[in-house]
CSV table of C-alpha atoms in Angstrom, one decimal:
chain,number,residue,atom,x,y,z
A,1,UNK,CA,50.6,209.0,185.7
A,2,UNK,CA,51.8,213.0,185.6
A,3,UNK,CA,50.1,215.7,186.9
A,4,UNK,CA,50.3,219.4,186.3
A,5,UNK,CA,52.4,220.7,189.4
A,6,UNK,CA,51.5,224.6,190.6
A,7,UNK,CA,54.8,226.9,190.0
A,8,UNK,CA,55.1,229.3,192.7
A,9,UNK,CA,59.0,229.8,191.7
A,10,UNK,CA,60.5,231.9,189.6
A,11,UNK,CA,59.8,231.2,186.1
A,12,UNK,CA,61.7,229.4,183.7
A,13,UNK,CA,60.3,231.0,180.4
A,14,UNK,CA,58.5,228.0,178.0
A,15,UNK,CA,59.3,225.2,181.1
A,16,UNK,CA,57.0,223.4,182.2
A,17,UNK,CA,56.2,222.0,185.9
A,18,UNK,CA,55.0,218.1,186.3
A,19,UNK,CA,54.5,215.9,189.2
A,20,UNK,CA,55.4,212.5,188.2
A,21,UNK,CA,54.6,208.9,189.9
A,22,UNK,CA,57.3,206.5,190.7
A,23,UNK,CA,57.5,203.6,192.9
A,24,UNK,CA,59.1,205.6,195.6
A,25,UNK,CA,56.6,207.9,195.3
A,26,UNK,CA,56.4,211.2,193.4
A,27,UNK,CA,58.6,213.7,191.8
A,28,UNK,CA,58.6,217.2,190.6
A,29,UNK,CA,60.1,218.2,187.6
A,30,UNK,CA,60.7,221.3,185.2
A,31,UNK,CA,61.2,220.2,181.5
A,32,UNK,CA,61.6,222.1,178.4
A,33,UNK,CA,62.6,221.2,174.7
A,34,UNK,CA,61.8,218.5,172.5
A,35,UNK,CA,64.5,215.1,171.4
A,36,UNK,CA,66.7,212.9,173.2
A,37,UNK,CA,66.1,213.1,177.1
A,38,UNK,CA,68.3,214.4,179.2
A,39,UNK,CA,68.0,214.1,183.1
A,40,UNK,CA,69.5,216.5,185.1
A,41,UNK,CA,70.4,215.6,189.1
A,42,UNK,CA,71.1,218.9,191.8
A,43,UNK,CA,73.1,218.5,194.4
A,44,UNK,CA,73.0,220.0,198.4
A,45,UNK,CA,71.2,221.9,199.3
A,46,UNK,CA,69.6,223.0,196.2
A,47,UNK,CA,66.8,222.1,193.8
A,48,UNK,CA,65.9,222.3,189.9
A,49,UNK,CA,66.2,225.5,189.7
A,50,UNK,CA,70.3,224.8,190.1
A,51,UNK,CA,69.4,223.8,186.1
A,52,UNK,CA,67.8,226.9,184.8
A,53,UNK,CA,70.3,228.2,182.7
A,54,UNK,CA,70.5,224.7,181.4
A,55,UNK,CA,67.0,224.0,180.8
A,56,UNK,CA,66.9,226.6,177.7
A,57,UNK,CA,70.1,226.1,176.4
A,58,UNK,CA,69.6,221.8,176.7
A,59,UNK,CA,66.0,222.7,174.5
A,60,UNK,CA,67.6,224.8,171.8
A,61,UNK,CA,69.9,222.5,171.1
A,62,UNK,CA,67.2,220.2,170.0
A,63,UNK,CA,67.1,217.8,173.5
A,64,UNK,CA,64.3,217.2,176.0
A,65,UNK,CA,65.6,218.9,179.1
A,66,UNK,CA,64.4,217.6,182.5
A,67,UNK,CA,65.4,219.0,185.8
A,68,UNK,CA,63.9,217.3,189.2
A,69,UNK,CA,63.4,218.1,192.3
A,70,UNK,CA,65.5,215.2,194.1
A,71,UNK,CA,63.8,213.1,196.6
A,72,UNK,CA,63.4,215.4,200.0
A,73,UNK,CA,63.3,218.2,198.1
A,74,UNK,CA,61.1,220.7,196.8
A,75,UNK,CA,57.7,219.5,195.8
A,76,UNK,CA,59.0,216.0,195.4
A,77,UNK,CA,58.1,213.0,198.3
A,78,UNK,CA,59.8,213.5,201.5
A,79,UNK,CA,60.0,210.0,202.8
A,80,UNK,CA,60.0,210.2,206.8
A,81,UNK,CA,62.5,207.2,207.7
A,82,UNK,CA,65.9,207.9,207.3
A,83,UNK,CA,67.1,204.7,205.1
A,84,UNK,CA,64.5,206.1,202.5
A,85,UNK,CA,67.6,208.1,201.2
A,86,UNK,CA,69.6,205.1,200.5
A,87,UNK,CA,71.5,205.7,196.8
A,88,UNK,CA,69.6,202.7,195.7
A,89,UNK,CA,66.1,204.5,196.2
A,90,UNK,CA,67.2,207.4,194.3
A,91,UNK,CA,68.2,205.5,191.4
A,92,UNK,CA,65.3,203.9,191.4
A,93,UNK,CA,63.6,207.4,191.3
A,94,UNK,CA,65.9,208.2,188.1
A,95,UNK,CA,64.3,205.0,186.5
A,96,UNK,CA,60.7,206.2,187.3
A,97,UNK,CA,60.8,209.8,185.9
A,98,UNK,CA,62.0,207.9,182.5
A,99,UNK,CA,59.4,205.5,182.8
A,100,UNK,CA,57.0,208.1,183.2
A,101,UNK,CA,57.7,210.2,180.7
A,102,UNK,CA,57.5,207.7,178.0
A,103,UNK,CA,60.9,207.2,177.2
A,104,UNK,CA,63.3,204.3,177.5
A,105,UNK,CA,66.6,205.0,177.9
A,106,UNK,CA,68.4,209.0,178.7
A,107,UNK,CA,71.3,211.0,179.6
A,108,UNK,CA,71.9,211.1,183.1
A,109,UNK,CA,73.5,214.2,184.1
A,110,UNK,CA,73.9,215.2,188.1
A,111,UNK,CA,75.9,218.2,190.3
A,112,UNK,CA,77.3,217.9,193.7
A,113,UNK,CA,75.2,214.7,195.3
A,114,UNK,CA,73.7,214.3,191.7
A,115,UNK,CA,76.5,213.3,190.6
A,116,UNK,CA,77.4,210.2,192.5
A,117,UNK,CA,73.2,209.9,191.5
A,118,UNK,CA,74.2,210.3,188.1
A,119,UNK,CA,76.6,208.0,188.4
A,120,UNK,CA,75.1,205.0,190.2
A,121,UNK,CA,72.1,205.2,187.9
A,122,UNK,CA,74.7,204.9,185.0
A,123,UNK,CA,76.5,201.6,187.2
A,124,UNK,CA,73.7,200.1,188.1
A,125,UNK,CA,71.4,200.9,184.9
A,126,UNK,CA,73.4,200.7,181.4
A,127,UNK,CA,70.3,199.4,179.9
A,128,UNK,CA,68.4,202.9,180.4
A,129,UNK,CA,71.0,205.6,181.0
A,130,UNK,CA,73.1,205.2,177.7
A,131,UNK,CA,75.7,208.3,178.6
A,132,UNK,CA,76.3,210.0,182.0
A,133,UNK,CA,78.1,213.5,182.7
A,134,UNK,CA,79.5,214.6,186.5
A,135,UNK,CA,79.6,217.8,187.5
A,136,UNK,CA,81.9,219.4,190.1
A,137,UNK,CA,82.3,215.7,192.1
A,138,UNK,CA,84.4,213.1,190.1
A,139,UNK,CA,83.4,209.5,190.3
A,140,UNK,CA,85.0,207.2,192.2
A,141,UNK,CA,84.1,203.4,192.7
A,142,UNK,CA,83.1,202.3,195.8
A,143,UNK,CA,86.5,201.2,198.1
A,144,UNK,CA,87.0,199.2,200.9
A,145,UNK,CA,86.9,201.5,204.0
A,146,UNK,CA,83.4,202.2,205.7
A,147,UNK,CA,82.5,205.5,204.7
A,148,UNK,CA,81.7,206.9,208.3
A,149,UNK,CA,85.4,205.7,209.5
A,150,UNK,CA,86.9,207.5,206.6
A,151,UNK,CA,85.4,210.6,207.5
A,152,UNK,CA,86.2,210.3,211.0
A,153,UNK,CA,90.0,210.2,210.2
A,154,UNK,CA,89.4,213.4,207.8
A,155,UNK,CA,90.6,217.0,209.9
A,156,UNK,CA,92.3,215.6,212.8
A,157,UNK,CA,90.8,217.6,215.6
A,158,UNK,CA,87.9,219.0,213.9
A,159,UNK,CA,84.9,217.4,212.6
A,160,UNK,CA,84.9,217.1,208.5
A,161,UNK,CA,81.5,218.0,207.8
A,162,UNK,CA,79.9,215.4,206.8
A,163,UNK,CA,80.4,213.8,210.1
A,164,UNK,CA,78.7,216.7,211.4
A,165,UNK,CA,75.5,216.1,209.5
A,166,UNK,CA,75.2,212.3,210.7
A,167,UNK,CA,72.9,213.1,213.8
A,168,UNK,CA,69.6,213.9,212.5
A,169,UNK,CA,68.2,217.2,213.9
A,170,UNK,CA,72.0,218.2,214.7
A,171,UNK,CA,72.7,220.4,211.4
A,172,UNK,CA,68.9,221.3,211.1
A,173,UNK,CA,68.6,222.8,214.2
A,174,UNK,CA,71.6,225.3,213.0
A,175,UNK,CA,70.3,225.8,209.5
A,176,UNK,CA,66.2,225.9,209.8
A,177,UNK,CA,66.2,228.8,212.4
A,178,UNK,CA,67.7,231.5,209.8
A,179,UNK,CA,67.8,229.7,206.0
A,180,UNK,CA,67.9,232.3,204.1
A,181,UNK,CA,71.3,233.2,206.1
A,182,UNK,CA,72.9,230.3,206.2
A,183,UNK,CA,72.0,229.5,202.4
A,184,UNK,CA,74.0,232.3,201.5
A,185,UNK,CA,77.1,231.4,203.8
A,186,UNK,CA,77.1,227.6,202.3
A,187,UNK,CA,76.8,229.0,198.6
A,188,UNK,CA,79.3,232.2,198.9
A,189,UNK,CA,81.8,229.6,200.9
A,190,UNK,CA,82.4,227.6,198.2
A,191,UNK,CA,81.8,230.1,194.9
A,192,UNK,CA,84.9,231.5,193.2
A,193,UNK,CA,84.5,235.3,193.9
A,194,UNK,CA,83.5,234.7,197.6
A,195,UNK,CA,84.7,232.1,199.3
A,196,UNK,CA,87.4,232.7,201.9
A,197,UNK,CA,91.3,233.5,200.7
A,198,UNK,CA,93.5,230.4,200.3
A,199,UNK,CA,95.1,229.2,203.7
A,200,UNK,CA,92.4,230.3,205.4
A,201,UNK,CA,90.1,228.1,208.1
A,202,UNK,CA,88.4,225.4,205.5
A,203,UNK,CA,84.8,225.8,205.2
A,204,UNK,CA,84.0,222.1,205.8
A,205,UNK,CA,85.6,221.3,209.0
A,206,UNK,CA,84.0,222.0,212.7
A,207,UNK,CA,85.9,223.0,216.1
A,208,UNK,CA,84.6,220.9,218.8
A,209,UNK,CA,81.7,223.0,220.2
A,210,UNK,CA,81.3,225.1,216.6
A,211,UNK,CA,79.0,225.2,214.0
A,212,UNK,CA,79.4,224.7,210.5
A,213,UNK,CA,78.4,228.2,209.8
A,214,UNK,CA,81.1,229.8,212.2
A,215,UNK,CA,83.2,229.5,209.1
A,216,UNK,CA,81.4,231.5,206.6
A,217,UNK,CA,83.1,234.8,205.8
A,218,UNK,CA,80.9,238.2,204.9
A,219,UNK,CA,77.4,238.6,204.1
A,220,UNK,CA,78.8,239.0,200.0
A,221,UNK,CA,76.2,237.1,197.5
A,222,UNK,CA,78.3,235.6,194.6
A,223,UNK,CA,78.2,237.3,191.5
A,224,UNK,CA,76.0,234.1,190.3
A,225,UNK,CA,73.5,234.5,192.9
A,226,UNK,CA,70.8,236.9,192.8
A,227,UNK,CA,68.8,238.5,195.4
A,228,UNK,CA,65.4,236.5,194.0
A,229,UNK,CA,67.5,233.8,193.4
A,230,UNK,CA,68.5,233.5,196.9
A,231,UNK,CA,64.9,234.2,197.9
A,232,UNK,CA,63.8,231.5,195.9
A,233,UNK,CA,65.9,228.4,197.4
A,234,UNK,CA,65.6,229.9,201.0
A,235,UNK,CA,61.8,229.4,200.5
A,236,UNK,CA,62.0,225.5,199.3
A,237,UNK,CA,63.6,224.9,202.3
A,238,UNK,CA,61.5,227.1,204.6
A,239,UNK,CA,58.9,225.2,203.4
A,240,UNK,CA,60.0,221.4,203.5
A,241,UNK,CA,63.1,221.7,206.0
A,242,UNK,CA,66.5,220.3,205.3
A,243,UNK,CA,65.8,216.8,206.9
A,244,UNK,CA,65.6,214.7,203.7
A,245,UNK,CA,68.4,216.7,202.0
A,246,UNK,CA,70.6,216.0,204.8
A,247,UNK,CA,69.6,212.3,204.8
A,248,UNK,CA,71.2,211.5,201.9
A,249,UNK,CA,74.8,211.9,203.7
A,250,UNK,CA,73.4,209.7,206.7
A,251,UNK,CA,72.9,206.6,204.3
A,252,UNK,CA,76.5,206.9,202.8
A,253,UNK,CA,77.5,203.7,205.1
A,254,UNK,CA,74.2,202.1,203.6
A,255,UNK,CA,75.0,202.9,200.2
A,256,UNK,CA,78.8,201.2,201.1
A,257,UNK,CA,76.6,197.9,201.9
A,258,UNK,CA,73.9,198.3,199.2
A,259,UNK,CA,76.9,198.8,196.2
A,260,UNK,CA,79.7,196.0,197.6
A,261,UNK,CA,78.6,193.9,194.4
A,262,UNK,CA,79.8,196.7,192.2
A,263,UNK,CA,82.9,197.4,194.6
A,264,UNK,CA,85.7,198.8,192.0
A,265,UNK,CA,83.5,198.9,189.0
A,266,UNK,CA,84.1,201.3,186.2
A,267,UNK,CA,81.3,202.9,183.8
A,268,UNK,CA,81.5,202.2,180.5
A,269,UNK,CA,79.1,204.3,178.8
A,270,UNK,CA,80.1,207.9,177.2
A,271,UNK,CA,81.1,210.1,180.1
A,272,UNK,CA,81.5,213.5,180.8
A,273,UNK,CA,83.0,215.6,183.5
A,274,UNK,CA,83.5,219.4,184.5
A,275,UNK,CA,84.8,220.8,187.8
A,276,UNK,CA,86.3,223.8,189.3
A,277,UNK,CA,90.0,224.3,189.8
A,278,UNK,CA,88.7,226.5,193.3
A,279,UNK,CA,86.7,223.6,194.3
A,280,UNK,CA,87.5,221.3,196.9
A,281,UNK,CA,85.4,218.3,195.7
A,282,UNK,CA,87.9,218.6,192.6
A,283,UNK,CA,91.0,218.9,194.6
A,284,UNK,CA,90.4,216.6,197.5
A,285,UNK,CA,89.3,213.9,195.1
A,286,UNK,CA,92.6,214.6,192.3
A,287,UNK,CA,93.4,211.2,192.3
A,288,UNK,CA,89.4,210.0,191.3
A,289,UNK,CA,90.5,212.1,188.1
A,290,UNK,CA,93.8,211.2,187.6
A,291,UNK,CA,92.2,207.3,187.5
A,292,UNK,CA,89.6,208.1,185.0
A,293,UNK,CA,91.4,206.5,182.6
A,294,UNK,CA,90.3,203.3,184.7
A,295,UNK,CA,87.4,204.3,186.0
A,296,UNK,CA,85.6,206.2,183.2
A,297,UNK,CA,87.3,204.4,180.1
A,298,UNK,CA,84.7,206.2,177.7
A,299,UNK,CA,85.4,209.6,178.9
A,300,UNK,CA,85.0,211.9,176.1
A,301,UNK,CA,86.2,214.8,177.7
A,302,UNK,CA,87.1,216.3,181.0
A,303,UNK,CA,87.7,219.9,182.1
A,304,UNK,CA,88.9,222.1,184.9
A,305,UNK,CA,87.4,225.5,184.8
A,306,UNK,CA,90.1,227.8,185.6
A,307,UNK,CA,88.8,230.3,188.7
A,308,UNK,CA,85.6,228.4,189.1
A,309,UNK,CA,84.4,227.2,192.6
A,310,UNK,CA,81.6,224.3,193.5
A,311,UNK,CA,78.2,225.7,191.8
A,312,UNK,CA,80.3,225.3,187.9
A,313,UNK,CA,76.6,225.0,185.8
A,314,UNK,CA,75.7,228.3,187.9
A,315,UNK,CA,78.7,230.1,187.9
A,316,UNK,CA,80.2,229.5,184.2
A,317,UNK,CA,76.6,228.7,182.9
A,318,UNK,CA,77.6,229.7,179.3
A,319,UNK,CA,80.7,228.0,179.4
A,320,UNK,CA,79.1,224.4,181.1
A,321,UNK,CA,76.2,225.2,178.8
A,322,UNK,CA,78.9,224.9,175.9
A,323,UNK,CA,80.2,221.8,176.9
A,324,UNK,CA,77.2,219.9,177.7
A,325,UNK,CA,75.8,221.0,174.1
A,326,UNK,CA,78.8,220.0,172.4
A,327,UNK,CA,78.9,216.4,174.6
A,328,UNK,CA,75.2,215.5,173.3
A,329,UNK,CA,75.6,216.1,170.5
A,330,UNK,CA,78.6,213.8,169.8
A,331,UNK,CA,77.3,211.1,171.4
A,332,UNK,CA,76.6,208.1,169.1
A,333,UNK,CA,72.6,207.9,168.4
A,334,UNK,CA,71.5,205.0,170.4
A,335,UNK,CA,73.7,206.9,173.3
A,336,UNK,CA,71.2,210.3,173.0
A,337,UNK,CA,67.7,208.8,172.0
């Protein structure tokens, strides 16, 4: 079952909103194009608009393009209990949407936290998502240390921040008071042309007693981000809250229990990955890349965008655009249909 969905966002020209039933619920998502169906996975703390510069590029190329709105976000369910936001329900969402739209196998393609989406649904489903690309956050297997003990050991006196968004109502009661503000902290932080100088205070650790936030530098928008663009995301969030979106990184010690099965396991299926060389994600996790060769033994092709930071499909969208085109397209045919 699909239902038309109301678009009060900015418009995607020729896209088209859907609200789609799954087991887990329901989810929203933008599609354009015609062809092989490719599923594409935000990140935090954005939404499906992260893809519009895909969505049109994806459908000319002669593929069905579909962006979501990930669980907790956007018009999608917003499941109240925290454990809702295990990995294992949102590949189980992935699985729905291509259920629901009549197909039976896609491309799986995720940013940021779509990624490790993207890539879990690639693990755990070979039989539906035939070829899987990453964007800005390598893959890495699940290891052997609890996730939550790892991250305590990460920034010695100061809190890495994902620690810091464990406690539910903790980071929501610093973001939901001003969104709009601290949306454009978190995204200038960690874009190429605004985030702070090298050897500067990191972005992603917290003083005892500090906020996140207390480490954004300027009130600059990156040259990727517009003034409606911004408007838009700070109003999905104004409007839902950031409570699901943050749950996903309080079920990270679930997802450590749900996955020890596939502890170490590589993905075999055509793979894909682009990051920034200004990123953290891609230099704290050099050696995930370095073991690809392991890890993701059908990698097609990987790239480092030279003087790109986190948001890579928003702020090289011709370039990312380029790649993912040229990707599909040489994927074998059972791979892209």
């Amino acid at each position: 079952m699909s239902q038309p969905a109301p678009s009060a966002s900015a418009p995607v020209p020729d896209a088209k909103h859907r609200l789609v039933e799954v087991p887990g619920g329901r989810i929203h998502l933008v599609e354009q194009g015609s062809g092989p169906l490719v599923l594409l996975v935000h990140g935090f703390p954005e939404s499906w608009y992260s893809w519009r510069k895909q969505l049109p590029a994806l459908a000319a190329a002669g593929f069905h393009a579909v962006a979501i709105d990930v669980r907790g976000y956007g018009r999608s369910s917003k499941p109240h209990e925290v454990d809702a936001y295990r990995m294992l329900a949102h590949v189980a969402d992935n699985v729905g949407v291509v259920g629901a739209l009549g197909a039976e196998m896609a491309v799986v393609v995720g940013h940021d936290w779509g990624s490790p989406i993207a890539a879990n649904s690639a693990l755990l489903r070979p039989d539906i998502f035939t070829a899987v690309g990453l964007l800005s956050v390598p893959y890495a297997p699940r290891g052997g240390v609890r996730p939550t003990d790892a991250f305590a050991r990460i920034g010695g006196s100061e809190e890495f921040y994902v620690s810091y968004f464990q406690e539910p109502g903790r980071a929501e009661a610093e973001i939901e008071p001003n969104v709009r503000a601290w949306l454009a902290g978190f995204y200038a932080g960690l874009s190429a042309d605004t985030m702070p100088p090298a050897g500067e205070d990191p972005l992603f650790f917290v003083p005892e007693g500090a906020k996140l936030s207390d480490r954004f530098v300027g009130d600059t928008l990156p040259s990727w981000l517009t003034e409606a663009d911004l408007d838009f995301y700070a109003a999905e969030f104004e409007r839902t809250g950031l409570t699901g979106p943050l749950n996903r990184y309080r079920n990270v010690d679930r997802d450590w229990e749900d996955l020890a099965v596939w502890g170490g396991s590589p993905i075999t299926q055509p793979s894909l990955f682009i990051g920034g060389d200004l990123d953290p994600s891609t230099t704290w996790m050099a050696d995930a890349i370095k073991a690809y060769p392991t890890t993701l033994p059908r990698l097609v092709s990987s790239h480092i965008l030279e003087g790109c930071g986190h948001w890579v499909q928003q702020e090289r969208s011709d370039e990312v655009n380029r790649l993912l085109v040229d990707w599909l397209q040489s994927l074998p045919a059972h791979a892209s249909s």
